[in-house]
PDB file of C-alpha atoms in Angstrom:
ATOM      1  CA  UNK A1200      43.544-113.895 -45.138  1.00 83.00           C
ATOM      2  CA  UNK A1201      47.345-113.898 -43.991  1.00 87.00           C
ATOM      3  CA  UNK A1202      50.153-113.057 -46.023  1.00 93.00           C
ATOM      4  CA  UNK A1203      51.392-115.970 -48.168  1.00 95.00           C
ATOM      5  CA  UNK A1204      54.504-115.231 -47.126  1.00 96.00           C
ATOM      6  CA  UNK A1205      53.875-115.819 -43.344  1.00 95.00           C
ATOM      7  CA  UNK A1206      51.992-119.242 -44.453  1.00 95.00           C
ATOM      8  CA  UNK A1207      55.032-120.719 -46.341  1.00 96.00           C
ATOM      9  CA  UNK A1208      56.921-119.494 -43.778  1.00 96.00           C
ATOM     10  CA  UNK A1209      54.771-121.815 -41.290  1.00 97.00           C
ATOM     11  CA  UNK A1210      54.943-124.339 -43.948  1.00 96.00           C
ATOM     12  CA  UNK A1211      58.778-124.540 -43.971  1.00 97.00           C
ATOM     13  CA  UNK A1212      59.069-124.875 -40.261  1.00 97.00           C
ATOM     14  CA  UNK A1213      56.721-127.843 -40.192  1.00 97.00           C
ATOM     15  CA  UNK A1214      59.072-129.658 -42.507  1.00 98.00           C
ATOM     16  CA  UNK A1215      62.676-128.388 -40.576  1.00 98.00           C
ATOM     17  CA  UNK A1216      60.306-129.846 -37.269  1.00 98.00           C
ATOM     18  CA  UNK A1217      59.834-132.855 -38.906  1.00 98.00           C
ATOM     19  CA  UNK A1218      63.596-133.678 -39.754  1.00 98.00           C
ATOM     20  CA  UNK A1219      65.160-132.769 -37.039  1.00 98.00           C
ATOM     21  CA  UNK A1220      62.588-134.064 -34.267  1.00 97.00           C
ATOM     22  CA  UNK A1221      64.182-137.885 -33.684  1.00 97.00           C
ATOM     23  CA  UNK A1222      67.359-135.895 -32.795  1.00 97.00           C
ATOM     24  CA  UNK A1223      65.720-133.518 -30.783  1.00 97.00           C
ATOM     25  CA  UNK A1224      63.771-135.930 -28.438  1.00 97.00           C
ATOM     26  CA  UNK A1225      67.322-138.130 -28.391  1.00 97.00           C
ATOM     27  CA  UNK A1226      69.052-135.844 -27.457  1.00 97.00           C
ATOM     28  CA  UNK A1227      66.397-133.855 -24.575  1.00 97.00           C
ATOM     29  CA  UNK A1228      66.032-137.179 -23.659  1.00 97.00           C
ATOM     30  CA  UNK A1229      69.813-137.453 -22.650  1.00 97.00           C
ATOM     31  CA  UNK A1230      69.637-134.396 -20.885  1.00 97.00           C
ATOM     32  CA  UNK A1231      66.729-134.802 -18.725  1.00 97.00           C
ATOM     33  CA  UNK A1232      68.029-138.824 -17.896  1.00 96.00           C
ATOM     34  CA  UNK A1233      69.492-139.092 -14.250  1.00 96.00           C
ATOM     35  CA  UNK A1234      71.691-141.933 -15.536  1.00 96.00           C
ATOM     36  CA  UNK A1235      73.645-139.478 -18.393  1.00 96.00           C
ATOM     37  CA  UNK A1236      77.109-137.883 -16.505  1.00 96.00           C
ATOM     38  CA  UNK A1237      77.668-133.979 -16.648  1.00 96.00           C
ATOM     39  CA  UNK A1238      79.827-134.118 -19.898  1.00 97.00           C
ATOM     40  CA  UNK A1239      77.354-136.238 -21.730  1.00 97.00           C
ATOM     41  CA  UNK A1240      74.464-133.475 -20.947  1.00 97.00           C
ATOM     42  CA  UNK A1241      77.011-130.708 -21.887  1.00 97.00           C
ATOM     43  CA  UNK A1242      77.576-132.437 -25.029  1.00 97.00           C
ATOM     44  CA  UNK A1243      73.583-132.825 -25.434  1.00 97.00           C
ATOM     45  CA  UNK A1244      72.968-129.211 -25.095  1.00 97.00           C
ATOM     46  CA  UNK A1245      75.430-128.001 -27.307  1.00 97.00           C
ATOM     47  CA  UNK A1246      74.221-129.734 -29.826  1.00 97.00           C
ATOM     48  CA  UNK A1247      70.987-128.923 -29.458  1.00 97.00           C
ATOM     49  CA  UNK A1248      72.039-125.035 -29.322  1.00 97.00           C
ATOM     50  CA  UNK A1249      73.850-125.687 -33.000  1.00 97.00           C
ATOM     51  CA  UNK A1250      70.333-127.517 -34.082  1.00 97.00           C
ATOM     52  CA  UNK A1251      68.214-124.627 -36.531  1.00 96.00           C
ATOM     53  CA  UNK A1252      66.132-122.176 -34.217  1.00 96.00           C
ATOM     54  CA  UNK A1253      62.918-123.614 -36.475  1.00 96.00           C
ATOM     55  CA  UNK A1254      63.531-127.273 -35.385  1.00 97.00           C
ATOM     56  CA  UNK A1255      61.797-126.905 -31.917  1.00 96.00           C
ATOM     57  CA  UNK A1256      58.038-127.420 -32.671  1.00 96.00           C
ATOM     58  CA  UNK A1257      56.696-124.737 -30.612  1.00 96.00           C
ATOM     59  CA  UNK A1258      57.779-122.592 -33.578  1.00 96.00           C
ATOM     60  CA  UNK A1259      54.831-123.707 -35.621  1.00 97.00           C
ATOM     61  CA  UNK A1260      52.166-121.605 -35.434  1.00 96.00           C
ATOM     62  CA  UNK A1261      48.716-123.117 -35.319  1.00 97.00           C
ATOM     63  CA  UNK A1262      47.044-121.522 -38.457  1.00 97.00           C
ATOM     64  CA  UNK A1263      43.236-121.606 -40.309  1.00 96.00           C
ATOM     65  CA  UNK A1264      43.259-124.152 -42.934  1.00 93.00           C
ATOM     66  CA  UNK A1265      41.621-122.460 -45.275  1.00 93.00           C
ATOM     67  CA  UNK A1266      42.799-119.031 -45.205  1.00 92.00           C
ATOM     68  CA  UNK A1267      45.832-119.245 -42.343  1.00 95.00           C
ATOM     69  CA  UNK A1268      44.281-116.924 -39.719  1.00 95.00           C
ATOM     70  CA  UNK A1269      46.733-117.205 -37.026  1.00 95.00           C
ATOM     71  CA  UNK A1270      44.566-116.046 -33.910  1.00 95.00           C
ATOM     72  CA  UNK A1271      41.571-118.044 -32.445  1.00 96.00           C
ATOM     73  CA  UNK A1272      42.396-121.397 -33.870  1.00 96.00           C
ATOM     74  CA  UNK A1273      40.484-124.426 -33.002  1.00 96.00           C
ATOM     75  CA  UNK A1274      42.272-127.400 -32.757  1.00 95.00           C
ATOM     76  CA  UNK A1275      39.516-129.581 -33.174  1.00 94.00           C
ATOM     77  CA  UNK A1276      38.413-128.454 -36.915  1.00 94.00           C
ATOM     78  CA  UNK A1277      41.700-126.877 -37.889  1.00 95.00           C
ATOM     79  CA  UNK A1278      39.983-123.753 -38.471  1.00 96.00           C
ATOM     80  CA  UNK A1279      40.034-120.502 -36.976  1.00 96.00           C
ATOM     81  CA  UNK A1280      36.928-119.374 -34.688  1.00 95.00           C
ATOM     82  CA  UNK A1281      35.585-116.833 -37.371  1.00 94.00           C
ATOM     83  CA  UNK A1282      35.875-119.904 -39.974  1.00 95.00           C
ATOM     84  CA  UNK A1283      34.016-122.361 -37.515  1.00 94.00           C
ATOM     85  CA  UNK A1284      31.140-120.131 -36.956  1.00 93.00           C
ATOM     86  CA  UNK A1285      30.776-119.563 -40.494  1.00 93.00           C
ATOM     87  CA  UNK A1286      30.637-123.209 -41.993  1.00 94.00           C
ATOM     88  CA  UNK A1287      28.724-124.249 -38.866  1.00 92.00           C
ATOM     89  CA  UNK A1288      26.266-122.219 -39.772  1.00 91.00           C
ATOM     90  CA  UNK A1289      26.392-123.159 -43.704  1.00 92.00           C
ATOM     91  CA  UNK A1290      25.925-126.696 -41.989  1.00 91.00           C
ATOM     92  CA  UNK A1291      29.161-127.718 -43.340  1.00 93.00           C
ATOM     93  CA  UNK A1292      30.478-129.371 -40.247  1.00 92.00           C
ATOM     94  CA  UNK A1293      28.235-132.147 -38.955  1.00 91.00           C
ATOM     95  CA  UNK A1294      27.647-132.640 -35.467  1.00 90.00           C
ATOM     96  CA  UNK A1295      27.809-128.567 -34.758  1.00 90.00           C
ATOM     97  CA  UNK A1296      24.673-127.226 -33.631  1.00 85.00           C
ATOM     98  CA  UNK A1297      24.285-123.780 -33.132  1.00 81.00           C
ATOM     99  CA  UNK A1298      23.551-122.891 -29.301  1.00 81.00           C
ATOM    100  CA  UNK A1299      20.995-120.089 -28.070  1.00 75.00           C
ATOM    101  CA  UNK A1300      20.893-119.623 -24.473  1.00 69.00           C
TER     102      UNK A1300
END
């Protein structure tokens, strides 16, 4: 189980991500454009370096579900790979069979 505090923590960046991420992709999106003149990317990046350090998604930290283990996350349940192997075996997720070689 991981701290609560590191979870909310998590929690609150999702939401900052959220907010600011039309602005974000507005602005990257002026900066990477061929079109857009030196002082109009200048002007993009700066205001991208005032943006909160939390707004850039890869900030969020992919966590278990259920009890926010950071490490060995699979994206595809939302769980962790300790979790998966668990509640496949419980039979819990449908479709997951458990392979023997």
């Amino acid at each position: 189980m991981a701290k609560r505090s590191k979870i909310a923590r998590n929690e609150r960046r999702k939401v900052i991500v959220e907010h600011h991420a039309a602005r974000r992709a507005e602005l990257k999106e002026i900066v990477r454009r061929p079109s857009s003149t030196a002082e109009q990317r200048l002007a993009a990046r700066k205001e991208l370096d005032r943006q909160p350090r939390d707004a850039s998604a890869t900030r969020v930290r992919n966590r278990d579900s259920v009890d926010g283990r950071p490490r060995g996350h699979l994206r595809r349940f939302g769980l962790s790979r300790v979790r998966t192997r668990q509640q496949a075996h419980a039979g819990f997720l449908p479709g997951v069979t458990k392979s023997s070689w």
